[in-house]
GROMACS .gro file of C-alpha atoms in nm:
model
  394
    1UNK     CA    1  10.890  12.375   9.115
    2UNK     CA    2  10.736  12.008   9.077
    3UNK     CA    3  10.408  12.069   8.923
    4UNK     CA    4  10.343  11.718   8.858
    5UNK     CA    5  10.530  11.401   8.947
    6UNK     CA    6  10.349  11.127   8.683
    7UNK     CA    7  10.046  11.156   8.461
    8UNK     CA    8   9.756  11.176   8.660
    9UNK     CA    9   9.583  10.920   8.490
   10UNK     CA   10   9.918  10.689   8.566
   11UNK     CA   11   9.925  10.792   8.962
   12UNK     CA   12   9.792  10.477   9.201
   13UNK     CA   13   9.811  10.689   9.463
   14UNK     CA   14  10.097  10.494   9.687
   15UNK     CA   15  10.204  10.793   9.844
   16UNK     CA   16  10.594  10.655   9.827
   17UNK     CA   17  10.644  10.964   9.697
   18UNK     CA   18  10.581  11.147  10.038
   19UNK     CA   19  10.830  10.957  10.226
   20UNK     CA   20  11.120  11.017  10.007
   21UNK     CA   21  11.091  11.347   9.930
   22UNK     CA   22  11.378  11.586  10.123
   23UNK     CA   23  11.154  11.878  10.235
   24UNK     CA   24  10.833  11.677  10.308
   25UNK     CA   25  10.662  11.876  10.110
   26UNK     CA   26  10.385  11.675   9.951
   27UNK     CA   27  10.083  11.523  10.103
   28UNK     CA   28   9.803  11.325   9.973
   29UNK     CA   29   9.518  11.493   9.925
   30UNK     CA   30   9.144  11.350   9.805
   31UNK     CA   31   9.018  11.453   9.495
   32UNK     CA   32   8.658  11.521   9.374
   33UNK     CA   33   8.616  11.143   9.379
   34UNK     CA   34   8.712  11.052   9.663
   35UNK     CA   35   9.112  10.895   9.552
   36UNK     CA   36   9.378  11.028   9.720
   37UNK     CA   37   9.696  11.238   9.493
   38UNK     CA   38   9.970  11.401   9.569
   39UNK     CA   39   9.968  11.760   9.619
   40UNK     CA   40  10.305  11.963   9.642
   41UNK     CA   41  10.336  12.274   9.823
   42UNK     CA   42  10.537  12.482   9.600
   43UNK     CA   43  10.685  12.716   9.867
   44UNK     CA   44  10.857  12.441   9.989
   45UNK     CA   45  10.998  12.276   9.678
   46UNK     CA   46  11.305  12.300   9.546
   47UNK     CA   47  11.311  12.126   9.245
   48UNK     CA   48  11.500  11.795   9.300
   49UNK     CA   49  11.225  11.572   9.116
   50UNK     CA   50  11.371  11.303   9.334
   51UNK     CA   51  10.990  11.212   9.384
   52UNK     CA   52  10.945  11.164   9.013
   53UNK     CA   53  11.278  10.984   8.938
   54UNK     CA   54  11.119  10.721   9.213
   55UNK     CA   55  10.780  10.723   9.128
   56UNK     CA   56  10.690  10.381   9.006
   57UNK     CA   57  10.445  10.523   8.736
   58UNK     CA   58  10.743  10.662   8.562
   59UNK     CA   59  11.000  10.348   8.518
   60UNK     CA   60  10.910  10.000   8.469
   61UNK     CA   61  10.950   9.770   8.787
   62UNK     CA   62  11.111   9.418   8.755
   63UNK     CA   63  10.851   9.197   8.750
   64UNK     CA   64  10.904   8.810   8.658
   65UNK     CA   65  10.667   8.534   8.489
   66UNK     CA   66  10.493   8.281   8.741
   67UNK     CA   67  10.691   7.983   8.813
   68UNK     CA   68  10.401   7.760   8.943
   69UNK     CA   69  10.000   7.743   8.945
   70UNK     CA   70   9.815   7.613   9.203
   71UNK     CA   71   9.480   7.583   9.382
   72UNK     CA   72   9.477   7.569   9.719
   73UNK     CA   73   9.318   7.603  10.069
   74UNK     CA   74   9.391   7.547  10.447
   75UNK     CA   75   9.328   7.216  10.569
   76UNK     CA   76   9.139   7.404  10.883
   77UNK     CA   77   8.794   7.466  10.810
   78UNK     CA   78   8.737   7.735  11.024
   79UNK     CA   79   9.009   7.919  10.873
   80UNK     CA   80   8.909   7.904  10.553
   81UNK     CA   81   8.511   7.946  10.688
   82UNK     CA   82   8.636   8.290  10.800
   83UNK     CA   83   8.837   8.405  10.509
   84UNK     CA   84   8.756   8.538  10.155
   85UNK     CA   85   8.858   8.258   9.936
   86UNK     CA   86   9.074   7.961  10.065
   87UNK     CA   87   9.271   8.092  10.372
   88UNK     CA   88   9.601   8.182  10.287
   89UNK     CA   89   9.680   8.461  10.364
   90UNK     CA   90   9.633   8.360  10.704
   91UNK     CA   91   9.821   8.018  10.645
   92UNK     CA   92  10.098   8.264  10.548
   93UNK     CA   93  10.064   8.501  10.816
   94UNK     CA   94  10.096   8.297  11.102
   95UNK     CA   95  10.371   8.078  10.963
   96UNK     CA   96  10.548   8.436  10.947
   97UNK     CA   97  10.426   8.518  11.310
   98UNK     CA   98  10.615   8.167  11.438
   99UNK     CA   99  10.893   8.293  11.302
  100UNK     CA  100  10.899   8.603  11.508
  101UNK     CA  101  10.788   8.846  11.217
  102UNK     CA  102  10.548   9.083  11.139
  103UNK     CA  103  10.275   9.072  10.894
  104UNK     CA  104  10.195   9.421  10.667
  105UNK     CA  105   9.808   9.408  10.580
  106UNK     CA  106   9.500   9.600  10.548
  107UNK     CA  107   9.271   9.696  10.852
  108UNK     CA  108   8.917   9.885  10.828
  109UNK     CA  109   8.816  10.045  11.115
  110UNK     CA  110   8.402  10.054  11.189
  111UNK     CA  111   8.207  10.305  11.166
  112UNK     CA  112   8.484  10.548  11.055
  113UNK     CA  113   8.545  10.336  10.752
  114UNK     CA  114   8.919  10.403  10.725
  115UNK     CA  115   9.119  10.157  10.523
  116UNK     CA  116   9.479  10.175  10.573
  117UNK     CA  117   9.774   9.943  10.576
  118UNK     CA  118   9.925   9.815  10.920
  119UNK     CA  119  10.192   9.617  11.062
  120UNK     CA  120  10.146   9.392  11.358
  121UNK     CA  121  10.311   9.070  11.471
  122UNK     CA  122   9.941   8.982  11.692
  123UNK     CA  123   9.721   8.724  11.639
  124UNK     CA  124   9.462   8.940  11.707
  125UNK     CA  125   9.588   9.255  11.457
  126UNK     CA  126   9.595   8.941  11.150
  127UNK     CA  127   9.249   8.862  11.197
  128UNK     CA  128   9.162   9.223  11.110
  129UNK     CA  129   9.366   9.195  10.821
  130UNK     CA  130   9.140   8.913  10.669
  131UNK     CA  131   8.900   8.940  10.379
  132UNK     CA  132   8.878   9.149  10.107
  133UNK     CA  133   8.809   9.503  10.077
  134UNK     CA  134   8.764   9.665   9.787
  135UNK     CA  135   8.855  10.022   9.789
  136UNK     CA  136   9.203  10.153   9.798
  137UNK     CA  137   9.400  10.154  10.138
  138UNK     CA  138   9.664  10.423  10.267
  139UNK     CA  139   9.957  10.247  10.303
  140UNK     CA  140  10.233  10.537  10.387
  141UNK     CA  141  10.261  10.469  10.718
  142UNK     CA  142  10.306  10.127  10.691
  143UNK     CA  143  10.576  10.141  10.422
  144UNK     CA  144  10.766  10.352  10.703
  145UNK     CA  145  10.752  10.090  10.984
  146UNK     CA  146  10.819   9.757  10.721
  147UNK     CA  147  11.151   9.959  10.632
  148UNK     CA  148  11.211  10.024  11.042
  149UNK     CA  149  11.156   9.652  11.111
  150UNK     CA  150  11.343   9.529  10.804
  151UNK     CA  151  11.665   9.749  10.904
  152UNK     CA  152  11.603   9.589  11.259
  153UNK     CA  153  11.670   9.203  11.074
  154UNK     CA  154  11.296   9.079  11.101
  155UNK     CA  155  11.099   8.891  10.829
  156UNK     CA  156  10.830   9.093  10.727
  157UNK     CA  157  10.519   8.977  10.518
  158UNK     CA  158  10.359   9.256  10.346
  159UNK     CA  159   9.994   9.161  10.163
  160UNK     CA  160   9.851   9.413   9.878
  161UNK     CA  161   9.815   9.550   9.554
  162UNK     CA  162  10.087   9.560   9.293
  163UNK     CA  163  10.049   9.891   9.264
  164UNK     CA  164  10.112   9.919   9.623
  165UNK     CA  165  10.408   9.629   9.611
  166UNK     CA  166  10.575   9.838   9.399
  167UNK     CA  167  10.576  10.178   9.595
  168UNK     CA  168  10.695   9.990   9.849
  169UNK     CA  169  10.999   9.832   9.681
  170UNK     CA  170  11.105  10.171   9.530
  171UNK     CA  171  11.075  10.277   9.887
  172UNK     CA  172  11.304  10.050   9.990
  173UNK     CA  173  11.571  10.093   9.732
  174UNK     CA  174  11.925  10.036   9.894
  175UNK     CA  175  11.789   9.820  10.196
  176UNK     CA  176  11.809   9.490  10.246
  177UNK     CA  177  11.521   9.307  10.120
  178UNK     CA  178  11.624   8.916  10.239
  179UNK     CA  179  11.367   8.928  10.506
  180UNK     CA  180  11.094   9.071  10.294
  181UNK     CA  181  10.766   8.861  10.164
  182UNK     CA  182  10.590   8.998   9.891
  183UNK     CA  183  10.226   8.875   9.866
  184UNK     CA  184   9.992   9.099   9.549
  185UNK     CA  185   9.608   9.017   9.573
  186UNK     CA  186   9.520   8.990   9.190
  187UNK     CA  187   9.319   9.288   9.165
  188UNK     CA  188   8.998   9.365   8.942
  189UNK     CA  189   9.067   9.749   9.034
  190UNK     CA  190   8.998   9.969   9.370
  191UNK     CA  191   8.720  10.224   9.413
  192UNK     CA  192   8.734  10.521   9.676
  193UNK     CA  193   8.636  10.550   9.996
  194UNK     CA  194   8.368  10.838   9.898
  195UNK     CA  195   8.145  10.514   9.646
  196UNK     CA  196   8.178  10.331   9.945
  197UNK     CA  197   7.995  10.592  10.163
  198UNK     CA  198   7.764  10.708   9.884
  199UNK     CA  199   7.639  10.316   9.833
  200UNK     CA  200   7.632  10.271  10.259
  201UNK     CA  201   7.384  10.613  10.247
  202UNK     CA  202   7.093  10.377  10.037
  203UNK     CA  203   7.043  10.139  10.305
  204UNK     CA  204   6.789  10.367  10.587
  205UNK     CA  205   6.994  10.184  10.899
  206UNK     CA  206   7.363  10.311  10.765
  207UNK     CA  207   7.375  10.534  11.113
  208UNK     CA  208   7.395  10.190  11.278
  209UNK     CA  209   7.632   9.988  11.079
  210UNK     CA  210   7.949   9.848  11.312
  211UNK     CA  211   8.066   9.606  11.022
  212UNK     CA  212   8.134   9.591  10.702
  213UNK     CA  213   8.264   9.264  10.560
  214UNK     CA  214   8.270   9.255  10.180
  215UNK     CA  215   8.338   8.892  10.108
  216UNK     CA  216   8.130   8.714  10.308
  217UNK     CA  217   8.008   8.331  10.352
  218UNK     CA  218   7.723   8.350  10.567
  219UNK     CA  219   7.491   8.186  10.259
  220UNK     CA  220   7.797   8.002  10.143
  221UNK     CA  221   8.071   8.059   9.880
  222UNK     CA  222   8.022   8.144   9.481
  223UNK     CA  223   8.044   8.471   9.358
  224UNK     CA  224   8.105   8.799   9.629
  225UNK     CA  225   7.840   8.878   9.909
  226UNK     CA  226   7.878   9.132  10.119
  227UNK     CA  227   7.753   9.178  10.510
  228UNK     CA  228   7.636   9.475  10.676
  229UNK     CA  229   7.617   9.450  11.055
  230UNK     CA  230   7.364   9.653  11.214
  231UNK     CA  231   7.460   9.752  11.622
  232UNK     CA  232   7.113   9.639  11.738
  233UNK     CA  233   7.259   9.274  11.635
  234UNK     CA  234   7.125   9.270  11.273
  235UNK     CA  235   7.243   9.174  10.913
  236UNK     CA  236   7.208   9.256  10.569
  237UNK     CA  237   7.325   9.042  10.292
  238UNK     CA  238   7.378   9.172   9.913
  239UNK     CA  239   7.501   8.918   9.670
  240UNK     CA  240   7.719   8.980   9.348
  241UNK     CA  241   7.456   9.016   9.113
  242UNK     CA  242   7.208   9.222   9.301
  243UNK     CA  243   7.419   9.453   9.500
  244UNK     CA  244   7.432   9.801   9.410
  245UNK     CA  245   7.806   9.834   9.477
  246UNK     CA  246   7.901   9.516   9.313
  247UNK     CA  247   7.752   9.583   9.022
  248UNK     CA  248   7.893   9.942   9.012
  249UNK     CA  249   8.245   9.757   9.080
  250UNK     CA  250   8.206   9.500   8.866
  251UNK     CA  251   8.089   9.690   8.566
  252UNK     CA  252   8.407   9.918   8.605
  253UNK     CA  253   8.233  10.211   8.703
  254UNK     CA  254   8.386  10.311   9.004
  255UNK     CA  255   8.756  10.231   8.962
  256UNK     CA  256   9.066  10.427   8.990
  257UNK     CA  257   9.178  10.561   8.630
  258UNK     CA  258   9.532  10.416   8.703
  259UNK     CA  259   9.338  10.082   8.730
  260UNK     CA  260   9.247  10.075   8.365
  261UNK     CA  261   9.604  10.089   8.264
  262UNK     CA  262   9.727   9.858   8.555
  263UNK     CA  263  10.127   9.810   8.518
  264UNK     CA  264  10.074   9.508   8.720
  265UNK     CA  265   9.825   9.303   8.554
  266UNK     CA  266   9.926   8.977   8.357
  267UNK     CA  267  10.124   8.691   8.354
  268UNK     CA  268  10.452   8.870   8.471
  269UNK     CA  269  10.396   8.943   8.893
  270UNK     CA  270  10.594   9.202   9.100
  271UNK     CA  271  10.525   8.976   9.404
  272UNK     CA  272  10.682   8.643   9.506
  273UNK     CA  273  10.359   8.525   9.546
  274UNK     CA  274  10.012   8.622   9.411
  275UNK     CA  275   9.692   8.512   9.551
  276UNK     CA  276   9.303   8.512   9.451
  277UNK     CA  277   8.979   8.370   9.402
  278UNK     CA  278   9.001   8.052   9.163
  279UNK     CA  279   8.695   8.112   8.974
  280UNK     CA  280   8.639   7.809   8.725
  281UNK     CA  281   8.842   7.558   8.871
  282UNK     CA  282   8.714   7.224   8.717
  283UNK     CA  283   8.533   7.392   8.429
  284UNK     CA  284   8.766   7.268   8.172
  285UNK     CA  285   9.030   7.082   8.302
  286UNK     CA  286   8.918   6.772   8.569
  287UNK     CA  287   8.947   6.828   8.926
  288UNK     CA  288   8.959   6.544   9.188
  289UNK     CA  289   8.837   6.723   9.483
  290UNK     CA  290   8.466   6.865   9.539
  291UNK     CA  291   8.491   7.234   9.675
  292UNK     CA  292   8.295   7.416   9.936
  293UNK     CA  293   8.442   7.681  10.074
  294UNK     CA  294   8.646   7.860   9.894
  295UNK     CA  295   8.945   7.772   9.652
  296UNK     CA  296   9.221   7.990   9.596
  297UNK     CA  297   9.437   8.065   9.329
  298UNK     CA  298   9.800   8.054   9.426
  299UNK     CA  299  10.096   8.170   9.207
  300UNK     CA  300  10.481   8.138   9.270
  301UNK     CA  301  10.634   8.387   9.127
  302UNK     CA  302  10.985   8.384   9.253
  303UNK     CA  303  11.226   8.135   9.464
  304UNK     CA  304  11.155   8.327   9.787
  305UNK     CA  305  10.792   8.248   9.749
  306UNK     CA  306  10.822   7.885   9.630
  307UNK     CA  307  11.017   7.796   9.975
  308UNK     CA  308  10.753   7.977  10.173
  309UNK     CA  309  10.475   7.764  10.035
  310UNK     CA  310  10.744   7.471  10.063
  311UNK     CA  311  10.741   7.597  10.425
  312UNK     CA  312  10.364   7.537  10.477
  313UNK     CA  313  10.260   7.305  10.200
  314UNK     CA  314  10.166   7.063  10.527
  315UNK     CA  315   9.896   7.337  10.643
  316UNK     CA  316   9.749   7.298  10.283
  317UNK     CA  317   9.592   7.141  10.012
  318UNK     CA  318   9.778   7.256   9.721
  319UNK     CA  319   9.739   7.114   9.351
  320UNK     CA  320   9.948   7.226   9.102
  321UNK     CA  321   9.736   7.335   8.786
  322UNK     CA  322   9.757   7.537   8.446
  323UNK     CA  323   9.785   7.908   8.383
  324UNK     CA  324   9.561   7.861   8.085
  325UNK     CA  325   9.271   7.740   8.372
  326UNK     CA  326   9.371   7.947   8.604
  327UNK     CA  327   9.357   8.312   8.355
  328UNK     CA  328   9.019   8.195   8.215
  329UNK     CA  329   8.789   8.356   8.498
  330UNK     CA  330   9.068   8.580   8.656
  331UNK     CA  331   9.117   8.807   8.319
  332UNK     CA  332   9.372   9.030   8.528
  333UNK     CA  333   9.638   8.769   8.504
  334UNK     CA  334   9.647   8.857   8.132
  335UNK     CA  335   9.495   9.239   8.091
  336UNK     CA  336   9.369   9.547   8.341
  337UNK     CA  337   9.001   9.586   8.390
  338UNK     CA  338   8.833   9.747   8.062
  339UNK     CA  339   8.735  10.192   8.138
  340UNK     CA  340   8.427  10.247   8.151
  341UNK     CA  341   8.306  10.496   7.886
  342UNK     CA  342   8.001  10.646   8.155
  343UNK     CA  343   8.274  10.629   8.437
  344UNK     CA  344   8.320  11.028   8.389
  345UNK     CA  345   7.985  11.095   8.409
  346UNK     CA  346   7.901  10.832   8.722
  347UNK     CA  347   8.166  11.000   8.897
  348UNK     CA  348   8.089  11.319   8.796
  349UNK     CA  349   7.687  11.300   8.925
  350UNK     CA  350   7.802  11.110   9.276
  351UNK     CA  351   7.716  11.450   9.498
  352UNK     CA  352   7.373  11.523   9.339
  353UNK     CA  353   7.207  11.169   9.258
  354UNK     CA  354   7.134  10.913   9.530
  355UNK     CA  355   7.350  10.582   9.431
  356UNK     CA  356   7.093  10.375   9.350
  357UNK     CA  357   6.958  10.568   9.052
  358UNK     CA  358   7.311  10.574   8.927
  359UNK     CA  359   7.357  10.235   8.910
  360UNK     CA  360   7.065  10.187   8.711
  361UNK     CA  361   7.108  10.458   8.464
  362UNK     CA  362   7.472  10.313   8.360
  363UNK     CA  363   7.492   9.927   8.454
  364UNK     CA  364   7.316   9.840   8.104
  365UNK     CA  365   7.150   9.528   8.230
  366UNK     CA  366   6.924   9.531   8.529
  367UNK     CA  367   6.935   9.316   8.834
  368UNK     CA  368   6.669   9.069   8.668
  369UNK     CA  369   6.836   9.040   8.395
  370UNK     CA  370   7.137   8.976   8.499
  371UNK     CA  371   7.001   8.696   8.734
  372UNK     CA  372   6.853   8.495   8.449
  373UNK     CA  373   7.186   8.575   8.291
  374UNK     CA  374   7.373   8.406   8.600
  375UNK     CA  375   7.119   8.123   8.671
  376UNK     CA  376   7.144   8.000   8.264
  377UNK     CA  377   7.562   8.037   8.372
  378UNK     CA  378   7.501   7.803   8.668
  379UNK     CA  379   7.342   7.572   8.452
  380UNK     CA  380   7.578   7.504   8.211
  381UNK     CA  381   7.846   7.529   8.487
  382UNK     CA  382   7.673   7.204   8.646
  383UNK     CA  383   7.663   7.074   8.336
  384UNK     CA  384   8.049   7.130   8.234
  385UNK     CA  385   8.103   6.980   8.614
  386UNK     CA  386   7.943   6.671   8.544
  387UNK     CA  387   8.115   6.590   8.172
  388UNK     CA  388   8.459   6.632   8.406
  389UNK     CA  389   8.402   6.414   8.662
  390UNK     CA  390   8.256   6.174   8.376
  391UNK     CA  391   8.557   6.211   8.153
  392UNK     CA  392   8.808   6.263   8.463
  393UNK     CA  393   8.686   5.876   8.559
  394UNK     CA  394   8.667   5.724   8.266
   0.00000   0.00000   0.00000
């Protein structure tokens, strides 16, 4: 009997290894932190390890190195008002939607706060996809109907984590993949859904909360802030620096332990295209155009993805810049996010100590400090932005 399929500390909890087992006879299960594992029922295994000869933890995916760097947004300004960073996933989305695909992304559903992976060729099913979210998704379901529409000869764009890119593409081992678009969200790491609930229970109106947005520009764009939406028509607001989650996340507190020895972080992508936040733009190199808004980081990593952004380049403003710029402020594109040495102990005090006193017994600065930390940062970011422009004219 399977006792184990990978090392535990290795698993990203996929669940690929659900689907392709012959005897369906593991589930995923949540753990004492809140991730979800596999668990095998031994009466029903027979041995085949044909889950841990596909498990993606256990042999190296082809990945390739970026072919292009770019930043870019949508030309609309309500789309990119409305999305995380610059707007393309949604650029990319509907172009796939006017060609008669479907569109794989991630959908929270209020107040239940479920996170899971969905496919959808509606207008109305992509707008729920938007924005970030920053604990892990279940995306087993969704693996099973990108494979269903694939075999049926329809373009499918699929949006997520390279962790979850690659379950998916050793779930589809043997199909054709021609009409698959592979779009990874540079990741810092994903927390569980059991932080997320723990952080929502320090704020006295949580019984009332209808939305949770996590990247929000309600007070404008620079640095994270996330929204809380009350049902009698209120909002709260919690910025980078201040929030209690944020900080937990940030610090690399809350993470998944798979995320601290990320396969999928660094200059080599499993995706044909990557896409983030691109923090620093303009900080050393000169750039022409003033943001507000939101500027995303856009990587080709393959020919499939170069002719998609070929296919929309007209729906965007797209510069082509350095990987040296764009790796500065996004440190995933060259390591995973550094373990946290009190992440045992956070994790292991979550049921008995309210979330706010855990934040401030292992973040090691506090919120002030960090704040004068910050507003000395935006100081000598104006600065930096003013020698460019100078030297970028002259």
């Amino acid at each position: 009997m399977m006792e184990q399929i990978c090392a535990q500390e290795l698993c990203t909890g996929c669940g690929m290894c659900t689907l392709v087992c012959p005897k369906q006879c593991i589930i995923l299960q949540q753990n004492s932190e809140g991730f979800l594992y596999p668990k095998i029922h031994a009466e029903q295994c027979v041995n085949c390890k044909k889950c841990e000869r596909m498990c993606p933890a256990n042999h190296a995916m082809d990945s390739v190195p970026y072919k292009k760097v770019y930043a870019a947004w949508s030309k609309n300004a309500e789309i990119k008002q409305n999305s995380s960073s610059g707007g393309l996933f949604f650029e990319l989305a509907q172009y796939v939607l006017q060609q008669s695909g479907f569109v794989c992304g991630a959908v929270l559903e209020m107040p239940q706060l479920e996170l899971y992976h969905f496919v959808s060729d509606q207008m109305e099913d992509i707008e729920r996809m938007r924005g970030s979210k920053y604990f892990q998704s279940n995306s087993v379901h969704a693996y099973k109907m990108v494979k269903e529409k694939l075999i049926a000869g329809c373009l499918v764009l699929y949006s997520g984590t390279g962790c979850q890119i690659a379950g998916l593409l050793r779930y589809l081992e043997g199909i054709d993949q021609t009409n698959l678009i592979t779009v990874d969200v540079l990741c810092h790491g994903v927390t569980s859904r059991k932080v997320v609930q723990k952080y929502l229970q320090t704020f006295p109106k949580n019984d009332m909360l209808v939305d949770l947005i996590f990247r929000n520009k309600d007070l404008g764009y620079g640095g994270v802030c996330i929204k809380r939406a009350y049902a009698d028509g209120t909002c709260e607001y919690g910025k980078s620096r201040e929030d209690l989650f944020m900080l937990a996340f940030n610090h690399n507190l809350c993470l998944r332990n798979s995320c601290y020895h990320c396969a999928y972080a660094g200059p080599e992508r499993i995706a044909d295209i990557t896409i983030a936040d691109f923090w620093g733009l303009g900080e050393i190199e000169p750039f022409p155009e003033k943001q507000d808004g939101g500027t995303s980081l856009l990587l080709t990593n393959t020919q499939k993805g170069e002719q998609i952004v070929e296919q929309i380049k007209d729906e965007l403003c797209l510069y082509e810049r350095t990987y040296r710029e764009a790796k500065r402020k996004n440190r995933c594109l060259v390591k995973p996010s550094k373990y946290n040495k009190n992440r045992v102990q956070f994790f292991s005090s979550l049921d008995q100590e309210n979330f706010e006193s855990l934040v401030q017994k292992f973040v090691p600065q506090n919120a002030m400090a960090i704040k004068l930390k910050s507003f000395s940062q935006i100081l000598m970011l104006k600065f930096r932005r003013r020698f460019a422009r100078f030297w970028y004219r002259g």
